[in-house]
PDB file of C-alpha atoms in Angstrom:
ATOM      1  CA  UNK A   1     -28.580   6.371 -13.319  1.00 41.00           C
ATOM      2  CA  UNK A   2     -27.458   9.656 -12.308  1.00 43.00           C
ATOM      3  CA  UNK A   3     -26.444  12.306 -15.024  1.00 43.00           C
ATOM      4  CA  UNK A   4     -27.267  15.833 -13.581  1.00 46.00           C
ATOM      5  CA  UNK A   5     -24.296  16.173 -11.321  1.00 55.00           C
ATOM      6  CA  UNK A   6     -21.029  14.841 -11.633  1.00 64.00           C
ATOM      7  CA  UNK A   7     -19.732  11.809 -13.803  1.00 73.00           C
ATOM      8  CA  UNK A   8     -22.678   9.564 -14.897  1.00 81.00           C
ATOM      9  CA  UNK A   9     -23.289   6.743 -12.448  1.00 83.00           C
ATOM     10  CA  UNK A  10     -25.605   3.825 -11.945  1.00 89.00           C
ATOM     11  CA  UNK A  11     -26.686   2.586  -8.246  1.00 90.00           C
ATOM     12  CA  UNK A  12     -27.688  -0.907  -7.784  1.00 90.00           C
ATOM     13  CA  UNK A  13     -29.527  -2.115  -4.675  1.00 93.00           C
ATOM     14  CA  UNK A  14     -30.698  -5.597  -3.444  1.00 92.00           C
ATOM     15  CA  UNK A  15     -32.896  -6.500  -0.534  1.00 94.00           C
ATOM     16  CA  UNK A  16     -34.205  -9.943   0.595  1.00 92.00           C
ATOM     17  CA  UNK A  17     -35.294 -11.129   3.894  1.00 91.00           C
ATOM     18  CA  UNK A  18     -36.639 -14.500   4.829  1.00 90.00           C
ATOM     19  CA  UNK A  19     -36.261 -17.107   7.745  1.00 89.00           C
ATOM     20  CA  UNK A  20     -33.456 -18.739   5.928  1.00 93.00           C
ATOM     21  CA  UNK A  21     -31.439 -15.626   4.142  1.00 95.00           C
ATOM     22  CA  UNK A  22     -31.128 -12.017   4.830  1.00 95.00           C
ATOM     23  CA  UNK A  23     -29.442  -9.883   1.982  1.00 96.00           C
ATOM     24  CA  UNK A  24     -28.641  -6.258   1.862  1.00 96.00           C
ATOM     25  CA  UNK A  25     -26.593  -4.700  -0.880  1.00 95.00           C
ATOM     26  CA  UNK A  26     -25.923  -1.326  -2.534  1.00 94.00           C
ATOM     27  CA  UNK A  27     -23.345  -0.377  -4.887  1.00 94.00           C
ATOM     28  CA  UNK A  28     -22.667   2.797  -6.953  1.00 91.00           C
ATOM     29  CA  UNK A  29     -20.566   2.783 -10.101  1.00 88.00           C
ATOM     30  CA  UNK A  30     -19.651   5.758 -11.954  1.00 84.00           C
ATOM     31  CA  UNK A  31     -17.252   6.584 -15.120  1.00 80.00           C
ATOM     32  CA  UNK A  32     -15.148   9.525 -14.641  1.00 73.00           C
ATOM     33  CA  UNK A  33     -13.891  11.514 -17.434  1.00 74.00           C
ATOM     34  CA  UNK A  34     -11.104  14.178 -17.330  1.00 66.00           C
ATOM     35  CA  UNK A  35     -10.660  16.849 -19.859  1.00 67.00           C
ATOM     36  CA  UNK A  36      -6.880  16.987 -19.232  1.00 62.00           C
ATOM     37  CA  UNK A  37      -4.239  14.475 -19.957  1.00 63.00           C
ATOM     38  CA  UNK A  38      -2.831  14.427 -16.370  1.00 60.00           C
ATOM     39  CA  UNK A  39      -5.048  11.564 -15.420  1.00 64.00           C
ATOM     40  CA  UNK A  40      -6.641   8.720 -17.009  1.00 64.00           C
ATOM     41  CA  UNK A  41     -10.311   8.147 -17.445  1.00 66.00           C
ATOM     42  CA  UNK A  42     -11.230   5.809 -14.810  1.00 72.00           C
ATOM     43  CA  UNK A  43     -14.096   3.562 -13.453  1.00 73.00           C
ATOM     44  CA  UNK A  44     -15.229   3.719  -9.879  1.00 79.00           C
ATOM     45  CA  UNK A  45     -17.312   1.137  -7.666  1.00 84.00           C
ATOM     46  CA  UNK A  46     -18.114   1.637  -4.030  1.00 90.00           C
ATOM     47  CA  UNK A  47     -20.670   0.242  -1.767  1.00 94.00           C
ATOM     48  CA  UNK A  48     -21.414  -2.650   0.498  1.00 95.00           C
ATOM     49  CA  UNK A  49     -23.038  -5.924   0.551  1.00 97.00           C
ATOM     50  CA  UNK A  50     -24.020  -8.309   3.432  1.00 97.00           C
ATOM     51  CA  UNK A  51     -25.642 -11.935   3.140  1.00 97.00           C
ATOM     52  CA  UNK A  52     -26.520 -14.051   5.844  1.00 96.00           C
ATOM     53  CA  UNK A  53     -27.628 -17.596   5.992  1.00 96.00           C
ATOM     54  CA  UNK A  54     -29.468 -18.793   9.057  1.00 95.00           C
ATOM     55  CA  UNK A  55     -28.317 -22.239   9.084  1.00 95.00           C
ATOM     56  CA  UNK A  56     -29.797 -22.994  12.480  1.00 94.00           C
ATOM     57  CA  UNK A  57     -32.401 -20.277  13.213  1.00 89.00           C
ATOM     58  CA  UNK A  58     -31.305 -18.481  16.513  1.00 88.00           C
ATOM     59  CA  UNK A  59     -28.200 -20.663  16.873  1.00 94.00           C
ATOM     60  CA  UNK A  60     -26.018 -20.541  13.809  1.00 96.00           C
ATOM     61  CA  UNK A  61     -25.545 -17.677  11.120  1.00 96.00           C
ATOM     62  CA  UNK A  62     -23.128 -17.889   8.151  1.00 97.00           C
ATOM     63  CA  UNK A  63     -22.138 -14.395   6.815  1.00 97.00           C
ATOM     64  CA  UNK A  64     -20.549 -13.023   3.730  1.00 97.00           C
ATOM     65  CA  UNK A  65     -19.983  -9.408   3.851  1.00 97.00           C
ATOM     66  CA  UNK A  66     -18.120  -7.073   1.245  1.00 96.00           C
ATOM     67  CA  UNK A  67     -17.283  -3.176   1.758  1.00 95.00           C
ATOM     68  CA  UNK A  68     -15.876  -1.019  -1.082  1.00 93.00           C
ATOM     69  CA  UNK A  69     -14.708   2.206   0.006  1.00 89.00           C
ATOM     70  CA  UNK A  70     -12.384   4.882  -1.774  1.00 82.00           C
ATOM     71  CA  UNK A  71      -9.481   6.324   0.421  1.00 77.00           C
ATOM     72  CA  UNK A  72      -6.271   8.554  -0.069  1.00 71.00           C
ATOM     73  CA  UNK A  73      -3.008   7.109  -0.487  1.00 66.00           C
ATOM     74  CA  UNK A  74      -1.288  10.059   1.055  1.00 63.00           C
ATOM     75  CA  UNK A  75      -3.476  12.171   3.441  1.00 59.00           C
ATOM     76  CA  UNK A  76      -1.461  15.364   2.650  1.00 57.00           C
ATOM     77  CA  UNK A  77      -1.422  15.164  -1.043  1.00 54.00           C
ATOM     78  CA  UNK A  78      -2.991  18.248  -2.742  1.00 53.00           C
ATOM     79  CA  UNK A  79      -4.312  16.005  -5.782  1.00 54.00           C
ATOM     80  CA  UNK A  80      -7.159  13.928  -4.917  1.00 62.00           C
ATOM     81  CA  UNK A  81      -7.682  12.668  -8.533  1.00 62.00           C
ATOM     82  CA  UNK A  82      -4.086  10.810  -8.409  1.00 61.00           C
ATOM     83  CA  UNK A  83      -4.537  10.248  -4.814  1.00 63.00           C
ATOM     84  CA  UNK A  84      -7.409   8.014  -4.598  1.00 75.00           C
ATOM     85  CA  UNK A  85      -7.567   4.334  -4.298  1.00 83.00           C
ATOM     86  CA  UNK A  86     -10.318   1.692  -3.845  1.00 86.00           C
ATOM     87  CA  UNK A  87     -10.261  -0.531  -0.676  1.00 90.00           C
ATOM     88  CA  UNK A  88     -12.287  -3.752  -0.809  1.00 94.00           C
ATOM     89  CA  UNK A  89     -12.739  -5.787   2.399  1.00 95.00           C
ATOM     90  CA  UNK A  90     -14.423  -9.108   2.387  1.00 97.00           C
ATOM     91  CA  UNK A  91     -15.628 -11.098   5.323  1.00 97.00           C
ATOM     92  CA  UNK A  92     -16.585 -14.725   5.764  1.00 98.00           C
ATOM     93  CA  UNK A  93     -17.453 -16.515   8.885  1.00 98.00           C
ATOM     94  CA  UNK A  94     -19.914 -18.331  11.229  1.00 98.00           C
ATOM     95  CA  UNK A  95     -21.415 -16.963  14.419  1.00 97.00           C
ATOM     96  CA  UNK A  96     -22.800 -19.246  17.173  1.00 97.00           C
ATOM     97  CA  UNK A  97     -25.448 -17.988  19.597  1.00 96.00           C
ATOM     98  CA  UNK A  98     -26.355 -19.463  22.840  1.00 95.00           C
ATOM     99  CA  UNK A  99     -28.935 -18.252  25.667  1.00 93.00           C
ATOM    100  CA  UNK A 100     -27.445 -19.155  29.012  1.00 92.00           C
ATOM    101  CA  UNK A 101     -30.357 -16.835  30.390  1.00 90.00           C
ATOM    102  CA  UNK A 102     -33.849 -15.892  29.494  1.00 91.00           C
ATOM    103  CA  UNK A 103     -32.491 -12.069  28.922  1.00 93.00           C
ATOM    104  CA  UNK A 104     -29.131 -12.748  27.815  1.00 96.00           C
ATOM    105  CA  UNK A 105     -27.358 -14.027  24.575  1.00 96.00           C
ATOM    106  CA  UNK A 106     -23.796 -15.471  24.194  1.00 97.00           C
ATOM    107  CA  UNK A 107     -22.211 -14.884  20.777  1.00 97.00           C
ATOM    108  CA  UNK A 108     -19.078 -16.754  19.378  1.00 98.00           C
ATOM    109  CA  UNK A 109     -17.847 -15.403  16.030  1.00 98.00           C
ATOM    110  CA  UNK A 110     -14.951 -15.994  13.623  1.00 98.00           C
ATOM    111  CA  UNK A 111     -14.384 -14.043  10.518  1.00 97.00           C
ATOM    112  CA  UNK A 112     -11.886 -14.497   7.911  1.00 98.00           C
ATOM    113  CA  UNK A 113     -11.040 -11.082   6.051  1.00 97.00           C
ATOM    114  CA  UNK A 114      -9.197 -10.644   2.788  1.00 97.00           C
ATOM    115  CA  UNK A 115      -8.431  -6.793   2.327  1.00 94.00           C
ATOM    116  CA  UNK A 116      -7.582  -5.916  -1.378  1.00 93.00           C
ATOM    117  CA  UNK A 117      -6.177  -2.064  -1.842  1.00 89.00           C
ATOM    118  CA  UNK A 118      -5.527  -0.879  -5.437  1.00 82.00           C
ATOM    119  CA  UNK A 119      -2.440   1.049  -5.249  1.00 77.00           C
ATOM    120  CA  UNK A 120      -0.538   0.876  -1.922  1.00 81.00           C
ATOM    121  CA  UNK A 121       0.915  -2.315  -0.966  1.00 84.00           C
ATOM    122  CA  UNK A 122      -1.153  -2.972   2.245  1.00 85.00           C
ATOM    123  CA  UNK A 123      -3.101  -6.207   1.164  1.00 92.00           C
ATOM    124  CA  UNK A 124      -3.652  -8.394   4.197  1.00 94.00           C
ATOM    125  CA  UNK A 125      -5.400 -11.543   5.410  1.00 96.00           C
ATOM    126  CA  UNK A 126      -7.093 -11.481   8.741  1.00 96.00           C
ATOM    127  CA  UNK A 127      -8.344 -13.898  11.273  1.00 98.00           C
ATOM    128  CA  UNK A 128     -10.568 -12.461  14.011  1.00 97.00           C
ATOM    129  CA  UNK A 129     -12.283 -14.128  16.882  1.00 98.00           C
ATOM    130  CA  UNK A 130     -15.208 -12.342  18.879  1.00 98.00           C
ATOM    131  CA  UNK A 131     -17.026 -13.117  22.008  1.00 98.00           C
ATOM    132  CA  UNK A 132     -20.008 -10.809  22.839  1.00 97.00           C
ATOM    133  CA  UNK A 133     -22.326 -11.222  25.864  1.00 98.00           C
ATOM    134  CA  UNK A 134     -25.557  -9.464  25.163  1.00 97.00           C
ATOM    135  CA  UNK A 135     -27.903  -8.785  28.168  1.00 97.00           C
ATOM    136  CA  UNK A 136     -31.237  -7.321  27.413  1.00 95.00           C
ATOM    137  CA  UNK A 137     -32.246  -4.747  29.963  1.00 95.00           C
ATOM    138  CA  UNK A 138     -35.637  -3.942  28.862  1.00 93.00           C
ATOM    139  CA  UNK A 139     -37.381  -4.027  25.537  1.00 92.00           C
ATOM    140  CA  UNK A 140     -35.332  -1.048  24.043  1.00 93.00           C
ATOM    141  CA  UNK A 141     -32.165  -1.312  26.025  1.00 95.00           C
ATOM    142  CA  UNK A 142     -29.222  -3.687  25.908  1.00 97.00           C
ATOM    143  CA  UNK A 143     -25.839  -4.078  27.577  1.00 97.00           C
ATOM    144  CA  UNK A 144     -23.063  -5.702  25.609  1.00 98.00           C
ATOM    145  CA  UNK A 145     -19.469  -6.997  26.952  1.00 98.00           C
ATOM    146  CA  UNK A 146     -17.380  -7.510  23.973  1.00 98.00           C
ATOM    147  CA  UNK A 147     -13.708  -9.271  23.698  1.00 98.00           C
ATOM    148  CA  UNK A 148     -11.958  -9.804  20.392  1.00 97.00           C
ATOM    149  CA  UNK A 149      -8.618 -11.064  19.137  1.00 97.00           C
ATOM    150  CA  UNK A 150      -7.219 -10.196  15.499  1.00 96.00           C
ATOM    151  CA  UNK A 151      -4.341 -11.480  13.590  1.00 97.00           C
ATOM    152  CA  UNK A 152      -3.310  -9.478  10.663  1.00 95.00           C
ATOM    153  CA  UNK A 153      -0.854 -11.022   7.910  1.00 96.00           C
ATOM    154  CA  UNK A 154       0.112  -8.400   5.428  1.00 94.00           C
ATOM    155  CA  UNK A 155       1.291  -9.464   1.992  1.00 94.00           C
ATOM    156  CA  UNK A 156       4.117  -6.990   1.894  1.00 92.00           C
ATOM    157  CA  UNK A 157       7.075  -8.396   3.739  1.00 92.00           C
ATOM    158  CA  UNK A 158       8.382  -5.161   4.741  1.00 91.00           C
ATOM    159  CA  UNK A 159       4.975  -4.545   6.792  1.00 90.00           C
ATOM    160  CA  UNK A 160       5.054  -5.813  10.359  1.00 93.00           C
ATOM    161  CA  UNK A 161       2.267  -8.403  11.226  1.00 95.00           C
ATOM    162  CA  UNK A 162       0.333  -7.531  13.973  1.00 95.00           C
ATOM    163  CA  UNK A 163      -1.957  -9.170  16.798  1.00 96.00           C
ATOM    164  CA  UNK A 164      -4.815  -6.927  18.359  1.00 96.00           C
ATOM    165  CA  UNK A 165      -6.666  -7.662  21.565  1.00 97.00           C
ATOM    166  CA  UNK A 166      -9.575  -5.370  22.348  1.00 97.00           C
ATOM    167  CA  UNK A 167     -12.188  -5.136  25.164  1.00 98.00           C
ATOM    168  CA  UNK A 168     -15.462  -3.063  25.123  1.00 98.00           C
ATOM    169  CA  UNK A 169     -18.653  -2.396  26.893  1.00 98.00           C
ATOM    170  CA  UNK A 170     -21.534  -1.293  24.738  1.00 98.00           C
ATOM    171  CA  UNK A 171     -24.790   0.375  26.198  1.00 97.00           C
ATOM    172  CA  UNK A 172     -27.657   0.769  23.303  1.00 96.00           C
ATOM    173  CA  UNK A 173     -31.191   2.048  23.582  1.00 95.00           C
ATOM    174  CA  UNK A 174     -33.777   2.153  20.759  1.00 92.00           C
ATOM    175  CA  UNK A 175     -36.427   4.373  22.302  1.00 89.00           C
ATOM    176  CA  UNK A 176     -39.091   6.043  20.199  1.00 86.00           C
ATOM    177  CA  UNK A 177     -37.671   9.651  20.689  1.00 90.00           C
ATOM    178  CA  UNK A 178     -33.926   8.866  22.046  1.00 93.00           C
ATOM    179  CA  UNK A 179     -31.869   6.416  20.333  1.00 95.00           C
ATOM    180  CA  UNK A 180     -27.986   6.065  21.493  1.00 96.00           C
ATOM    181  CA  UNK A 181     -25.233   3.667  20.928  1.00 96.00           C
ATOM    182  CA  UNK A 182     -22.370   4.158  23.160  1.00 97.00           C
ATOM    183  CA  UNK A 183     -19.085   2.021  23.234  1.00 97.00           C
ATOM    184  CA  UNK A 184     -15.971   2.453  25.389  1.00 97.00           C
ATOM    185  CA  UNK A 185     -13.118   0.066  25.699  1.00 98.00           C
ATOM    186  CA  UNK A 186      -9.412  -0.539  25.478  1.00 98.00           C
ATOM    187  CA  UNK A 187      -7.107  -1.947  22.744  1.00 97.00           C
ATOM    188  CA  UNK A 188      -3.663  -3.300  22.421  1.00 97.00           C
ATOM    189  CA  UNK A 189      -1.692  -3.939  19.063  1.00 96.00           C
ATOM    190  CA  UNK A 190       1.474  -5.917  19.027  1.00 96.00           C
ATOM    191  CA  UNK A 191       3.649  -5.422  16.235  1.00 93.00           C
ATOM    192  CA  UNK A 192       6.537  -7.919  14.886  1.00 94.00           C
ATOM    193  CA  UNK A 193       9.852  -6.872  13.377  1.00 92.00           C
ATOM    194  CA  UNK A 194      10.909  -4.968  16.706  1.00 92.00           C
ATOM    195  CA  UNK A 195       8.419  -2.296  16.090  1.00 92.00           C
ATOM    196  CA  UNK A 196       6.635  -0.379  18.940  1.00 93.00           C
ATOM    197  CA  UNK A 197       3.197  -1.742  20.301  1.00 94.00           C
ATOM    198  CA  UNK A 198       0.176   0.502  20.209  1.00 94.00           C
ATOM    199  CA  UNK A 199      -2.370   0.808  22.776  1.00 96.00           C
ATOM    200  CA  UNK A 200      -5.024   3.066  24.165  1.00 96.00           C
ATOM    201  CA  UNK A 201      -8.744   3.741  24.952  1.00 97.00           C
ATOM    202  CA  UNK A 202     -11.107   3.600  22.278  1.00 97.00           C
ATOM    203  CA  UNK A 203     -14.960   4.802  22.055  1.00 97.00           C
ATOM    204  CA  UNK A 204     -17.792   5.145  19.552  1.00 97.00           C
ATOM    205  CA  UNK A 205     -20.689   7.343  20.292  1.00 96.00           C
ATOM    206  CA  UNK A 206     -23.793   7.697  18.209  1.00 97.00           C
ATOM    207  CA  UNK A 207     -26.972   9.738  19.542  1.00 96.00           C
ATOM    208  CA  UNK A 208     -30.013  10.857  17.726  1.00 95.00           C
ATOM    209  CA  UNK A 209     -32.946  12.643  19.389  1.00 94.00           C
ATOM    210  CA  UNK A 210     -36.416  13.368  17.758  1.00 93.00           C
ATOM    211  CA  UNK A 211     -36.889  16.846  19.434  1.00 86.00           C
ATOM    212  CA  UNK A 212     -40.301  17.261  17.746  1.00 85.00           C
ATOM    213  CA  UNK A 213     -41.666  19.512  14.863  1.00 83.00           C
ATOM    214  CA  UNK A 214     -39.803  17.324  12.298  1.00 86.00           C
ATOM    215  CA  UNK A 215     -36.465  18.118  14.107  1.00 93.00           C
ATOM    216  CA  UNK A 216     -33.926  15.343  14.813  1.00 93.00           C
ATOM    217  CA  UNK A 217     -30.587  16.164  16.462  1.00 95.00           C
ATOM    218  CA  UNK A 218     -27.623  13.902  15.890  1.00 96.00           C
ATOM    219  CA  UNK A 219     -24.450  13.532  17.578  1.00 96.00           C
ATOM    220  CA  UNK A 220     -21.385  11.287  16.445  1.00 97.00           C
ATOM    221  CA  UNK A 221     -17.871  10.706  17.764  1.00 97.00           C
ATOM    222  CA  UNK A 222     -15.311   8.342  17.870  1.00 97.00           C
ATOM    223  CA  UNK A 223     -11.662   7.259  18.494  1.00 96.00           C
ATOM    224  CA  UNK A 224     -10.098   3.907  17.235  1.00 92.00           C
ATOM    225  CA  UNK A 225      -6.623   2.531  16.350  1.00 89.00           C
ATOM    226  CA  UNK A 226      -6.265   1.496  12.843  1.00 82.00           C
ATOM    227  CA  UNK A 227      -3.931  -1.023  11.311  1.00 76.00           C
ATOM    228  CA  UNK A 228      -3.446  -0.117   7.731  1.00 64.00           C
TER     229      UNK A 228
END
């Protein structure tokens, strides 16, 4: 329970790891009190959880995942208290794994996603298919070829539904002093109702270097196309 800074809040975490189930969850609840009558007192819950059932170890996983975040309704608004909203994403789906080579793994994944937004009319349901081919270059390095297709159906009839196709290449290293995750690719989003298509390069970079003397240098950067 947190009382010293900001509104009172409670943190709840759960963790479990076994040959059959992996669970990792952490949520934060806080009660916000406003001295003026411009805004109502409110509750806020943010965090994430992931439950993975290893139905067939090393072959079939079933995943349930939830993420709750706060975002702005209008990015240029000067009033954060009246501009916040909670976005909840819930994913459910299986992942199949095959080993065509000794140092490689083929992953086939389907996810059904429900997106629930507090204030703005951007609720949606999504169907995503992912294909990943992971090649272990060494004990600490891996190269992943990825392709995905996503179909988004918005509840709002005025919002154009869309389909997104993405291809990526990822290089990852988990060394003792240098760790990095580099992803680059291309994404195409086709929108209905006569709206323009959107396409372009995407990338994600995360680098961490233990420079010694209890010094860690980190670098993160990214570019993506969002569909909200």
